[in-house]
Coordinates of C-alpha atoms in Angstrom, one line a residue:
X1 CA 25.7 97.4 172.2
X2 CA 23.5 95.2 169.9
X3 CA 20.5 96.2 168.4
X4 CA 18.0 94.6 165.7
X5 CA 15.5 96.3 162.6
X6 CA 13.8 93.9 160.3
X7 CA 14.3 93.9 156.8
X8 CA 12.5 94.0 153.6
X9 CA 11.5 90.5 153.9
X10 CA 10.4 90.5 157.6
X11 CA 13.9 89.2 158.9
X12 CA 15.7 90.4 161.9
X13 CA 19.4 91.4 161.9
X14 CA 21.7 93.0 164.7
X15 CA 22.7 95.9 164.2
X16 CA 26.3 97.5 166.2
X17 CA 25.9 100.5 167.8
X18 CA 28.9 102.0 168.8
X19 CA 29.0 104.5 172.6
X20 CA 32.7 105.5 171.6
X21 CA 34.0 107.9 171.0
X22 CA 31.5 110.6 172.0
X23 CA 30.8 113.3 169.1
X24 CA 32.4 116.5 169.4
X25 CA 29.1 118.5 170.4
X26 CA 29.0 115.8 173.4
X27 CA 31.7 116.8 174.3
X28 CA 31.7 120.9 174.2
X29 CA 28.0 120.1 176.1
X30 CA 30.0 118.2 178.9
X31 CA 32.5 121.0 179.3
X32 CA 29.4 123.7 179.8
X33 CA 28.0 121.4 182.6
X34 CA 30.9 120.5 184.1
X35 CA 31.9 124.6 184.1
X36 CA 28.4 125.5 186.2
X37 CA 29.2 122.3 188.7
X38 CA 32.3 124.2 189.3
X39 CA 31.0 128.0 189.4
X40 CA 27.6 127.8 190.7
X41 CA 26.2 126.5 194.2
X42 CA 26.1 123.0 194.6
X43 CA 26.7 120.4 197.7
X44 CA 30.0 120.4 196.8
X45 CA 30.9 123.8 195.6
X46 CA 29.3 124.7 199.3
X47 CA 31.5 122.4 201.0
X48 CA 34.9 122.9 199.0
X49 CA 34.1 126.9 197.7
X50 CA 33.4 127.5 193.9
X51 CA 35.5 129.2 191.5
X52 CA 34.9 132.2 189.1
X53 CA 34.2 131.6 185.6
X54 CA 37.1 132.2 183.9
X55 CA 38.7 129.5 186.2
X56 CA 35.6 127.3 185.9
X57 CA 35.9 127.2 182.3
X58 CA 39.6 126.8 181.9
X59 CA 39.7 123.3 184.4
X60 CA 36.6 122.4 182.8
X61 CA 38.1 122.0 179.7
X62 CA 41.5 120.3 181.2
X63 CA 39.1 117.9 182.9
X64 CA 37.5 116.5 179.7
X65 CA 40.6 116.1 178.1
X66 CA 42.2 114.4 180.8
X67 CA 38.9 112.4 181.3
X68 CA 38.6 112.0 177.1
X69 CA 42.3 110.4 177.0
X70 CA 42.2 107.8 179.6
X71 CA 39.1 106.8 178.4
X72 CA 40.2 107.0 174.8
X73 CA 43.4 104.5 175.9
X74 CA 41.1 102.0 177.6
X75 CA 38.7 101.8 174.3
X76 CA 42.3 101.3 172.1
X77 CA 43.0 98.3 174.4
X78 CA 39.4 96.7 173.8
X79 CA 39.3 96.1 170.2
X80 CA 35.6 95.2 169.4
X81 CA 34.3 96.4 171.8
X82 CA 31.4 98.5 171.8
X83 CA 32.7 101.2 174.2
X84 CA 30.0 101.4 176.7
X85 CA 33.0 101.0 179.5
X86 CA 35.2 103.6 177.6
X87 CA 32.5 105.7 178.5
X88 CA 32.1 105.1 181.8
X89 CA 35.5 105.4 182.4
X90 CA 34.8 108.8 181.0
X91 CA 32.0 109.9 183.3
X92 CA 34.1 108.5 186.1
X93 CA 36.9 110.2 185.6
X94 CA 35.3 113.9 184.6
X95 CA 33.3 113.3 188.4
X96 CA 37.1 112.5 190.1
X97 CA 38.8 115.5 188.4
X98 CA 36.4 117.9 189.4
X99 CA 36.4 117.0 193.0
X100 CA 40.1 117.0 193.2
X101 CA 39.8 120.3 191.8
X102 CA 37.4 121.9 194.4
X103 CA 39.4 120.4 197.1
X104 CA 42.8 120.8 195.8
X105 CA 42.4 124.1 193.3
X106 CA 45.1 124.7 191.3
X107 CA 47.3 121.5 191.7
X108 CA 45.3 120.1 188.7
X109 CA 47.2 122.3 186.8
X110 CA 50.7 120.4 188.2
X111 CA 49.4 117.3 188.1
X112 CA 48.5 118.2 184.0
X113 CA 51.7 119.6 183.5
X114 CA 53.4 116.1 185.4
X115 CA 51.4 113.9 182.8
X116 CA 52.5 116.0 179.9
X117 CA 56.3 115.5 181.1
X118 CA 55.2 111.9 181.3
X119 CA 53.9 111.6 177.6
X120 CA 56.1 113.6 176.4
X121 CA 59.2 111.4 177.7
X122 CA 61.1 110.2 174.6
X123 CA 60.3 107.2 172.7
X124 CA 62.3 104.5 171.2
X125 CA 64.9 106.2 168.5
X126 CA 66.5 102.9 167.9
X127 CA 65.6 100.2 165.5
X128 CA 67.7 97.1 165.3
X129 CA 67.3 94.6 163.1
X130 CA 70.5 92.6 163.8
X131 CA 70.2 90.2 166.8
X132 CA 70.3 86.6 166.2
X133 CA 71.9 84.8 163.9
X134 CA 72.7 85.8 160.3
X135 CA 69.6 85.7 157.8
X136 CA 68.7 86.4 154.5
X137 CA 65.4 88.7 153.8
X138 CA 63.3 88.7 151.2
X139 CA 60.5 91.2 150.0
X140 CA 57.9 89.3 152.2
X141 CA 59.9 88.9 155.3
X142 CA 61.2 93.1 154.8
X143 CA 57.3 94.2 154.8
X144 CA 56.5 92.4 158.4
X145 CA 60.4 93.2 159.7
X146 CA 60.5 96.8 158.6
X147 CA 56.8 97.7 159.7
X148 CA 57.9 99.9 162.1
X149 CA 59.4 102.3 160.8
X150 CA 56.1 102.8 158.7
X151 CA 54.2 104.2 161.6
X152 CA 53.4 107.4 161.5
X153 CA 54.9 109.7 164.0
X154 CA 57.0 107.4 164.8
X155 CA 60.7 108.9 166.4
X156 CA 63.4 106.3 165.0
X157 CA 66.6 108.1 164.4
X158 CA 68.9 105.2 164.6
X159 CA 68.4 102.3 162.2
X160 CA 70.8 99.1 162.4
X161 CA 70.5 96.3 159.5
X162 CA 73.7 94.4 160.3
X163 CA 73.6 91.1 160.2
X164 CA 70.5 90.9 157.7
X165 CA 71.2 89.8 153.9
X166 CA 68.4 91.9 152.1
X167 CA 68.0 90.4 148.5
X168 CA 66.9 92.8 145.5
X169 CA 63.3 92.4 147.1
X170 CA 63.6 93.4 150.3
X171 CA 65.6 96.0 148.9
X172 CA 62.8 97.7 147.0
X173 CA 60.5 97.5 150.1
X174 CA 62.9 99.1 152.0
X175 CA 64.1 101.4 149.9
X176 CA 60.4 104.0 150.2
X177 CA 60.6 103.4 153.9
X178 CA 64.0 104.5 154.3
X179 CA 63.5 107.2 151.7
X180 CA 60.1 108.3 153.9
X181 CA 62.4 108.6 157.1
X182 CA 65.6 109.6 156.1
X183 CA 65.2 113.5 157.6
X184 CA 65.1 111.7 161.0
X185 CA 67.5 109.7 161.1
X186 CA 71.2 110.3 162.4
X187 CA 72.7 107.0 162.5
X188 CA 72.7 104.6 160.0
X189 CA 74.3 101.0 160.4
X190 CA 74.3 99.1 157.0
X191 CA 77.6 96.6 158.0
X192 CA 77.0 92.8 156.6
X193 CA 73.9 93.4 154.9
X194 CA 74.2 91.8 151.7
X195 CA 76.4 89.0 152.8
X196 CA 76.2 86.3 150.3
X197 CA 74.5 87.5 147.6
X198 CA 75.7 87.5 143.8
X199 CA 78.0 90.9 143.3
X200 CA 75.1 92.0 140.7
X201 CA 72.5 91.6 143.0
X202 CA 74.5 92.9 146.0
X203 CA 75.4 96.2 143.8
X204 CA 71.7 97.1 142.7
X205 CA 70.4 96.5 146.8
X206 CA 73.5 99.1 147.8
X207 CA 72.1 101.6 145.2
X208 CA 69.1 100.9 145.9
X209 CA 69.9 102.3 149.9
X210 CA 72.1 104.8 148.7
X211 CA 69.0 106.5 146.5
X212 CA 66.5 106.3 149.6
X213 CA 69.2 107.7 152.1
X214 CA 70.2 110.5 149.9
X215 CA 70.5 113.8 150.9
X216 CA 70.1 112.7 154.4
X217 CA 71.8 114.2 157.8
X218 CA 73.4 111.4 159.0
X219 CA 75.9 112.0 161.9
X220 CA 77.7 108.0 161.7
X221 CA 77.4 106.0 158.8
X222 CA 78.8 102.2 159.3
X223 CA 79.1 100.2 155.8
X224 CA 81.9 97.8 157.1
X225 CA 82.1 93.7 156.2
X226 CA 80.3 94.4 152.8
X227 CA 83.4 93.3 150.6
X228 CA 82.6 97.0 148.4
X229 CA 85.8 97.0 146.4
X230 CA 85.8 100.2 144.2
X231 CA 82.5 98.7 142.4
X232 CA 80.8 98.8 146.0
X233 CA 82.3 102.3 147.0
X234 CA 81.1 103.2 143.5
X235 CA 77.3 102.0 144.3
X236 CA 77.2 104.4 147.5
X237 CA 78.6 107.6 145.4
X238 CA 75.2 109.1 146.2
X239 CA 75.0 108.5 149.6
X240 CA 78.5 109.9 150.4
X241 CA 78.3 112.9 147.9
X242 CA 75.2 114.3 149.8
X243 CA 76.9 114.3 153.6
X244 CA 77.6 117.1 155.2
X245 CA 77.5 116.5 158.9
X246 CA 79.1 112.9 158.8
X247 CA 81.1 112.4 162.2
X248 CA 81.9 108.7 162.2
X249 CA 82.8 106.5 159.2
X250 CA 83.4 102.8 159.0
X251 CA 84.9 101.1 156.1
X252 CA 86.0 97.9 157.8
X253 CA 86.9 94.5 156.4
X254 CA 85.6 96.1 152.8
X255 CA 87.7 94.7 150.6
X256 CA 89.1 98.7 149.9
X257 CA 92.2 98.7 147.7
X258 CA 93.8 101.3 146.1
X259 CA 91.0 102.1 143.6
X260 CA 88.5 102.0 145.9
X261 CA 90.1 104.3 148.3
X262 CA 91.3 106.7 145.8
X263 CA 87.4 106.4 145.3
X264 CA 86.4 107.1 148.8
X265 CA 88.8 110.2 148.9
X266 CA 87.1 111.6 145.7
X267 CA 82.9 110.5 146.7
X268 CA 83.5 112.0 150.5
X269 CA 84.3 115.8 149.8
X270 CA 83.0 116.8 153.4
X271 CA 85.1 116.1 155.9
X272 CA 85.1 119.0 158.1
X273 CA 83.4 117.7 161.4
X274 CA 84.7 114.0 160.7
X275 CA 85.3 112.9 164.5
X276 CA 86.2 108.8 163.8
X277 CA 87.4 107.5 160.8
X278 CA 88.1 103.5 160.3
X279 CA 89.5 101.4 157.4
X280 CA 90.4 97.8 159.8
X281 CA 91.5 95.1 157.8
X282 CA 91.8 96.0 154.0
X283 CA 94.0 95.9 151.2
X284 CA 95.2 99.2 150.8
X285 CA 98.1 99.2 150.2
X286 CA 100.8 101.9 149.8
X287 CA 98.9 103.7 146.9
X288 CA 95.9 103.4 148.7
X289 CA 97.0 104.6 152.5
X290 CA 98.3 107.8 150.2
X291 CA 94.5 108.5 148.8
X292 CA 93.6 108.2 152.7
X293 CA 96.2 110.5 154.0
X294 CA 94.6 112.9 151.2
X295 CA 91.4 112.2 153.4
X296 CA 93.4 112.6 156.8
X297 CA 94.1 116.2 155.6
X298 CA 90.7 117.3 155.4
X299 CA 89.5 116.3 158.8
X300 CA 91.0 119.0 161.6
X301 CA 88.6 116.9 163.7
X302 CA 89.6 113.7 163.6
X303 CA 89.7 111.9 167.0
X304 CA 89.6 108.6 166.6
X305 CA 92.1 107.0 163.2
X306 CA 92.2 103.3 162.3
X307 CA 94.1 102.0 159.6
X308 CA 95.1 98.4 160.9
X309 CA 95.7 95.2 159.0
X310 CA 95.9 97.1 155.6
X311 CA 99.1 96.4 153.9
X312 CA 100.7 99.7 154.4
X313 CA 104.7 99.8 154.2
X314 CA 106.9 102.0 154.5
X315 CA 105.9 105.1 151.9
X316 CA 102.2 104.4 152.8
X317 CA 103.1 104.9 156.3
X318 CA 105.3 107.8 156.1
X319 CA 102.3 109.8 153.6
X320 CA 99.3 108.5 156.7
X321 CA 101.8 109.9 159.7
X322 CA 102.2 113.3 158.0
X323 CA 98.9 114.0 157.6
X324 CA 98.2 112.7 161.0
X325 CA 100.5 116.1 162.0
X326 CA 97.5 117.8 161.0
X327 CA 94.8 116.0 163.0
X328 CA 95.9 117.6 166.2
X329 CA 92.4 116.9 167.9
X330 CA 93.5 113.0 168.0
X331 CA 92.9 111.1 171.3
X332 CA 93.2 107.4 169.7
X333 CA 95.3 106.4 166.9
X334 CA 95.3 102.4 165.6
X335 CA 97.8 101.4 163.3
X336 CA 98.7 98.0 163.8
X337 CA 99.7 94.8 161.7
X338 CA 101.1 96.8 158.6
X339 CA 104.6 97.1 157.3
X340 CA 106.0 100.2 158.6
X341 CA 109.5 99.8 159.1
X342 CA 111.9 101.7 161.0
X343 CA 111.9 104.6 158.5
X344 CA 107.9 105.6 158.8
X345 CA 108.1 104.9 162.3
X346 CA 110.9 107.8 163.0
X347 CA 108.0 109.8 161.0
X348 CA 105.2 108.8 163.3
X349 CA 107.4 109.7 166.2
X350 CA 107.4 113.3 164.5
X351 CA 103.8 113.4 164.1
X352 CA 103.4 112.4 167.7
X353 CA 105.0 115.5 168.6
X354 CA 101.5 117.7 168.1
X355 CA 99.2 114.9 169.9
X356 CA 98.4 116.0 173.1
X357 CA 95.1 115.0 173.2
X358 CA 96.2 111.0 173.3
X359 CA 94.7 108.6 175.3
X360 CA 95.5 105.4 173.2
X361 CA 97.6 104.3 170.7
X362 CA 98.4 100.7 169.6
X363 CA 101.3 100.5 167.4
X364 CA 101.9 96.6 167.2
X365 CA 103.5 94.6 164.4
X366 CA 104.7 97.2 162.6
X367 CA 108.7 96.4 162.5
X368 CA 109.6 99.2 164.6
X369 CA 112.7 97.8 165.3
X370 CA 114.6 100.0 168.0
X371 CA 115.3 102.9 166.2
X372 CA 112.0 103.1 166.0
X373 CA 110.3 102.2 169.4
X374 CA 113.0 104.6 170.7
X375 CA 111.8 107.5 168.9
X376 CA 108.2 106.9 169.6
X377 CA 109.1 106.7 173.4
X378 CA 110.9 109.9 173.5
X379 CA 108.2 111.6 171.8
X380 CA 105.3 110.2 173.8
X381 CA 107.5 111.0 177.0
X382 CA 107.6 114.8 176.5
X383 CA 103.5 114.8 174.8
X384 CA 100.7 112.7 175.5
X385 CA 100.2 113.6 179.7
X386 CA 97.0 111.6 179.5
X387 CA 97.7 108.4 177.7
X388 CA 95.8 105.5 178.8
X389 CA 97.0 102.4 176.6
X390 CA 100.6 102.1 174.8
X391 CA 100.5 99.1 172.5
X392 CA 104.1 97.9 170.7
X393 CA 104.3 94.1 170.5
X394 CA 105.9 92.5 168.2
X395 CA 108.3 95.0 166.8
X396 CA 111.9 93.6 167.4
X397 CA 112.5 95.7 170.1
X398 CA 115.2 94.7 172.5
X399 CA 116.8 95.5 175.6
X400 CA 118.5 98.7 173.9
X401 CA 115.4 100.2 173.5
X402 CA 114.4 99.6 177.2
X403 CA 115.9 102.6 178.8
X404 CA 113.6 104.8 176.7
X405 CA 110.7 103.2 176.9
X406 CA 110.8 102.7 180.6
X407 CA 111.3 106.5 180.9
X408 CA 108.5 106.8 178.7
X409 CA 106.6 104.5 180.5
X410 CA 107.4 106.4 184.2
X411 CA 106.1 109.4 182.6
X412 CA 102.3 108.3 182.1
X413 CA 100.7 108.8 185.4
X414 CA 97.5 107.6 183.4
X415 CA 98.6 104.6 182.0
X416 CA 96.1 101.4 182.5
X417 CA 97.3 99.0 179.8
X418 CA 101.4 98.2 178.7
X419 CA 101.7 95.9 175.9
X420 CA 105.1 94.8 175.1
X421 CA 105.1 91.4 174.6
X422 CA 106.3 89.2 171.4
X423 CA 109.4 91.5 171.3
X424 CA 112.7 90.6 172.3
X425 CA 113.5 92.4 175.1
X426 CA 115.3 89.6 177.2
X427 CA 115.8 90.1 181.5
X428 CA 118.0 93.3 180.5
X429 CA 115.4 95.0 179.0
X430 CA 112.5 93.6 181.8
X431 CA 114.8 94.8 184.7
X432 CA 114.7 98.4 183.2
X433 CA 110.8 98.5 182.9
X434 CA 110.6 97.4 185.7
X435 CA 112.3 100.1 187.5
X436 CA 108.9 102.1 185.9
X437 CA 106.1 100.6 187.6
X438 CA 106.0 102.6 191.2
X439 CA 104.6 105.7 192.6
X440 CA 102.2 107.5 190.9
X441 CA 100.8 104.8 188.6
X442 CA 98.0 103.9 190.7
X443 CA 95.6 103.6 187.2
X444 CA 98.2 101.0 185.8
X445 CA 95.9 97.9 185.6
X446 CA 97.5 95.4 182.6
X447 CA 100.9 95.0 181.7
X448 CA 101.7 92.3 179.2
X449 CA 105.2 90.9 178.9
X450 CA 104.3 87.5 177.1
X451 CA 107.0 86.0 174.4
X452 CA 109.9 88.0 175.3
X453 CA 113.1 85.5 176.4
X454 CA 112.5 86.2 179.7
X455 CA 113.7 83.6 182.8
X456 CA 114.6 85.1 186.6
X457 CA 113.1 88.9 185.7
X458 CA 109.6 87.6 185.6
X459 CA 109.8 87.9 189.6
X460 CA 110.9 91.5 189.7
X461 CA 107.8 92.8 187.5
X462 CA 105.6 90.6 190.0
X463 CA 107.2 92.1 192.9
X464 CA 106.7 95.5 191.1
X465 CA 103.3 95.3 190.4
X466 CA 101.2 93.8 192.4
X467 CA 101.0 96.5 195.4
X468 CA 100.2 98.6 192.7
X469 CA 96.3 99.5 193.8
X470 CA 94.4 99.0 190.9
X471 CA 96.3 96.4 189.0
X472 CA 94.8 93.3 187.4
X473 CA 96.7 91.2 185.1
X474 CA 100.6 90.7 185.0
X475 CA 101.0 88.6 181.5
X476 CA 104.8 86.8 181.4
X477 CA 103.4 83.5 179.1
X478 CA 105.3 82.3 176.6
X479 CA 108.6 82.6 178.2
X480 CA 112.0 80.8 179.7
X481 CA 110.9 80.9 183.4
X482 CA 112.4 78.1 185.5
X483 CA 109.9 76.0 187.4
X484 CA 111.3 77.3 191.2
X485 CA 110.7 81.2 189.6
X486 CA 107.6 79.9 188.5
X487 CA 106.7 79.2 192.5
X488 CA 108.1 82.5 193.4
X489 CA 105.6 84.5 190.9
X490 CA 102.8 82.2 192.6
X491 CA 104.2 82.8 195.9
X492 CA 104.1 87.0 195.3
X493 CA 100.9 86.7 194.2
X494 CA 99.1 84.4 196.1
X495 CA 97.1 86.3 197.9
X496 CA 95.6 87.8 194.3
X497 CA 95.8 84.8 192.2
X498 CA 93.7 86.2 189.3
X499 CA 96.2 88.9 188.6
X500 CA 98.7 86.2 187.1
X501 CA 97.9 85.4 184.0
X502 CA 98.1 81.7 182.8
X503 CA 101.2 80.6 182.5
X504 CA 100.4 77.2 180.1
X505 CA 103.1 78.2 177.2
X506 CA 106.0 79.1 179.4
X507 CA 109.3 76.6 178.9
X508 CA 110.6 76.1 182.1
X509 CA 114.3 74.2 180.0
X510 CA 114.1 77.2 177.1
X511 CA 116.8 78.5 175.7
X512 CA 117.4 81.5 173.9
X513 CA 119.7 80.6 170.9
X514 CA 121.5 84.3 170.1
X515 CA 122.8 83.2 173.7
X516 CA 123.8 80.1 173.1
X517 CA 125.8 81.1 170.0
X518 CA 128.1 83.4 172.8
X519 CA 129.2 80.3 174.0
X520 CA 131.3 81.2 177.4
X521 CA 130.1 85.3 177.1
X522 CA 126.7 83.5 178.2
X523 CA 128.6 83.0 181.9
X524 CA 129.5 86.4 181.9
X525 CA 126.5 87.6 180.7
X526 CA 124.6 85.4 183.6
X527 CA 126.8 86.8 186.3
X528 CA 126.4 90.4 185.3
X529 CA 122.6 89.7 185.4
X530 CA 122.3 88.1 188.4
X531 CA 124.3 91.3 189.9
X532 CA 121.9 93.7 188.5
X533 CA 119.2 91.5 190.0
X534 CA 120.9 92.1 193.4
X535 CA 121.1 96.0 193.2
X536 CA 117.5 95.8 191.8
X537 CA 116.3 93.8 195.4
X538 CA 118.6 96.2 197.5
X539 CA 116.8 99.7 196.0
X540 CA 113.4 97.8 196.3
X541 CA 114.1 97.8 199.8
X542 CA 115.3 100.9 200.6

C-alpha cells in the first residue's frame, strides 16, 4: 500500500506501508476472537454445536498458526509486495479452519498432525558439485557454487566435489563453509578436485580441506584420482588422524607408493568399524602392499578389499592374503592385475579357507598358473556357499586345472558371472566345465570363455547353457572355432540371439602352435577328443 506526507519544503513523497506480517498483539487479539466464535452462540456454533473453552482455545490457537503459515508462504513468494493479499489469505483461511472445525471437531487435530509429517519430510542431504564436464574454480565462482551449504538450517550431510579443480581461492572460501558444516556431514567425496594444479598449490588447497573437516564424523571419505603421493597423504594427516567412525575409504588412482602407504598405515590409527577399503591402480609395490596388510589387520570389519593394478608380487601378496585371514567379515575381495605368482596364490587359497561370507572375488592376471587356480578352487568349493562372481582370466591355467575348477564351479548354486577367459584351457579343459553348467544353477547369467584355444567345444558350452533360465551372455571370442561350428553356436541359439556374444575376433583357420609342435600326437590327440565329444552328446541325452 502506497501512501504520501509532504515534506519540509511542501513536496509530496510516497510513503510504503507494509499489511505483513501482522504484529504479534494482532495476532494473540485474533486467537481471543476466534476462541468466543467457537465457545459462545453464534449462527454457526447453533448449527454445528460449540465447544468448551479449553477446546475453544486450544484449536484457536492451531487455527492462526495454520492460517499465519500459508499466508506467511504466499507473502515469501511475492517479493515486493505490500502484503495486503497475504493478509487476506490469512482472514480466509482462519474463517475455513474454524468451520471445518465446528463441523468436523477433532479431525483438525489429524489433519495438523498430517501437515507436520508433511514439513517435517526430509530435505535434500546431498550436495553435488560434480556433473558436467571437468572445471577449474576460482574464489569467485566457489562463493555462487558453494552458497548452499551457507544457509542456515540447512540438512546437507553428503557433500561431492569431484570433478571440480578448486585453486588456492576457492579453497579459502570453502574452507569456513566446510569448517561451519562439518558436524553434519557423513560423507565426504573430494576425488579429482585439484586436477591440474601446480603440486604447491594443490598441497596448500588439500590442507586447506583437511583443517575445515577436522575432527569431523565422517562415515566414507573418497580422496581417489588426486595423484597424493606421500606429500599428498601427508597434507590430509589431520583429516585422517581425527576419524573415528570412518567405514569406507578410497585411495584410488593416487599415485600411493610405498612411502605413502607406509604413511597411510601410520595417519589412519582407527580402523575398527572400516567396512570398504580401496587402493585401485597404484604403485605400491611389495614394501607398500606390507604397510597395507599392517592396515588389513586392524579392520575385523572389513567387507569389501581392493588392491588391483598395484604392482604387488609375490612377498607383497603373500603379507596382503595373511592378513586377509583375519578379515573374516569379507563378502568381496579384488585383487587383480598384480604379480602374484603361484607361491602367494597357494597362500590366498589358505586365507580363503575362513571367508564364508563371499560373494565376489576377481582374481585375474595374477599368474596363478595351475597350482594356483587349483588350490583356490578346492578352497572356494568347500567355503564360500554364496558366491556370486568368480573372476581368473588370464592366469595360465590349462586344461589340468579344469577338473577342479569345474567341481568348484558345480558347487556354487549362486553363481551369476564365470570368467575364465585369456587362459589356456584348450577343448579338454572346456569339455570339463562344461560338465558344470546344469541343475541348480538357475542364477548363472555370464560365462566368459574368450581367448582360450578353443575350436569344436564352443558348441557343448552353448548347448549347456542356454536352457539355463536366467542366462545372458555365453562369451567364446577370440578363439579357433571353424566357420560350420560357428553356424551350429548360431543355430543353438537362435532363438536368443543376444545371449551370444560377438564373435568378430574368432579365427575360423587358427592354430594352436604347442599342438603343432606334437606333430602326429596332434591325430591322436584329435581322435581322443572327438571321442570325449561323443560321450559328452550321449550323457547330455540321457
Amino acid at each position: 500500500m502506497e501512501n504520501t506526507a509532504k515534506t519540509p519544503n511542501g513536496e509530496r513523497r510516497q510513503i510504503n506501508i507494509k499489511l505483513w506480517p501482522p504484529s504479534e498483539n494482532t495476532r494473540l487479539m485474533l486467537v481471543e476472537r476466534m476462541t468466543n466464535n467457537l465457545s459462545t452462540p453464534t449462527i454457526f456454533t447453533r448449527k454445528y454445536g460449540s465447544l468448551g473453552q479449553p477446546e475453544a482455545t486450544k484449536y484457536a490457537k492451531q487455527i492462526e498458526e495454520s492460517a499465519f503459515c500459508s499466508a506467511n508462504q504466499h507473502y515469501e513468494q511475492e517479493p515486493g509486495g505490500d502484503g495486503s493479499s497475504a493478509v487476506q489469505l490469512y482472514a480466509r483461511e482462519c474463517s475455513k479452519l474454524i468451520l471445518e472445525v465446528l463441523k468436523e471437531g477433532a479431525k483438525l487435530e489429524e489433519k495438523e498432525a498430517l501437515k507436520s509429517e508433511v514439513e517435517s519430510a526430509p530435505r535434500e542431504t546431498f550436495f553435488d558439485i560434480s556433473k558436467g564436464q571437468r572445471a577449474f574454480i576460482e574464489a569467485d565462482e566457489a562463493q555462487v557454487l558453494l552458497n548452499p551449504l551457507k544457509e542456515p538450517g540447512n540438512s546437507y550431510t553428503k557433500i561431492c566435489f569431484s570433478n571440480r579443480s578448486f585453486g588456492l581461492g576457492a579453497a579459502n572460501v570453502a574452507g569456513p563453509i566446510l569448517a561451519s558444516i562439518k558436524n553434519q556431514l557423513k560423507e565426504v567425496d573430494l576425488s579429482d578436485f585439484v586436477a591440474g594444479r601446480p603440486e604447491a598449490e594443490a598441497l596448500d588447497v588439500m590442507n586447506i580441506f583437511s583443517e575445515a573437516l577436522e575432527g569431523s564424523h565422517l562415515k566414507y571419505l573418497n580422496i581417489s584420482d588426486n595423484a597424493l603421493g606421500e606429500k599428498g597423504v601427508g597434507a590430509f594427516a589431520k583429516l585422517f588422524r581425527s576419524q573415528t567412525s570412518l567405514e569406507e575409504l578410497y585411495l584410488m588412482n593416487d599415485g600411493i607408493s610405498k612411502e605413502a602407504a607406509q604413511a597411510v598405515c601410520e595417519l589412519v590409527p582407527s580402523t575398527e568399524v572400516l567396512k570398504v577399503l580401496h587402493f585401485h591402480n597404484n604403485m605400491t609395490g611389495d614394501e607398500g602392499a606390507i604397510a597395507i596388510s599392517e592396515i588389513l589387520k586392524r579392520c575385523p570389519l572389513l567387507e569389501d578389499f581392493r588392491c588391483s593394478s598395484t604392482r604387488v608380487g609375490s612377498e607383497g601378496g603373500i603379507a596382503l592374503t595373511e592378513a586377509l585371514a583375519q578379515c573374516k567379515n569379507l563378502k568381496k575381495l579384488d585383487l587383480r592385475d598384480n604379480m602374484f605368482g603361484v607361491e602367494a596364490g597357494v597362500k590366498l587359497s589358505e586365507a580363503l579357507k575362513k571367508h564364508e561370507n563371499l560373494t565376489e572375488i576377481y582374481l585375474s592376471y595374477l599368474n596363478l598358473e595351475d597350482d594356483g587356480a587349483v588350490a583356490i578352487a578346492n578352497t572356494l568349493k568347500e567355503s564360500a556357499p554364496s558366491l556370486a562372481v568368480l573372476e581368473m582370466s588370464g592366469n595360465d591355467i590349462t586344461a589340468e586345472a579344469a577338473p577342479s575348477l569345474a567341481a568348484c564351479i558345480a558347487s556354487k548354486k549362486s553363481l551369476v558371472k564365470l570368467n575364465l577367459s585369456e587362459n589356456d584351457l584348450k577343448d579338454d579343459g572346456a569339455i570339463q566345465i562344461s560338465k558344470a553348467f546344469g541343475e541348480g544353477q538357475d542364477q548363472l547369467k555370464e560365462v566368459d570363455m574368450s581367448q582360450n584355444s578353443l575350436t569344436t567345444t564352443a558348441r557343448k558350452l552353448a548347448q549347456a547353457l542356454v536352457h539355463l533360465p536366467g542366462f545372458k551372455l555365453l562369451n567364446v571370442n577370440g578363439n579357433f572355432i571353424s566357420e560350420e561350428d560357428i553356424d551350429e553356436l548360431r543355430s543353438i541359439f537362435k532363438e536368443c540371439q543376444e545371449k551370444l556374444g560377438p564373435l568378430d575376433e574368432n579365427d575360423p583357420e587358427g592354430n594352436d602352435f604347442d599342438d603343432l609342435e606334437g606333430g602326429d600326437e596332434d591325430e591322436g590327440s584329435q581322435d581322443e577328443l572327438e571321442e570325449k565329444l561323443k560321450k559328452l552328446d550321449v550323457n547330455q541325452e540321457n
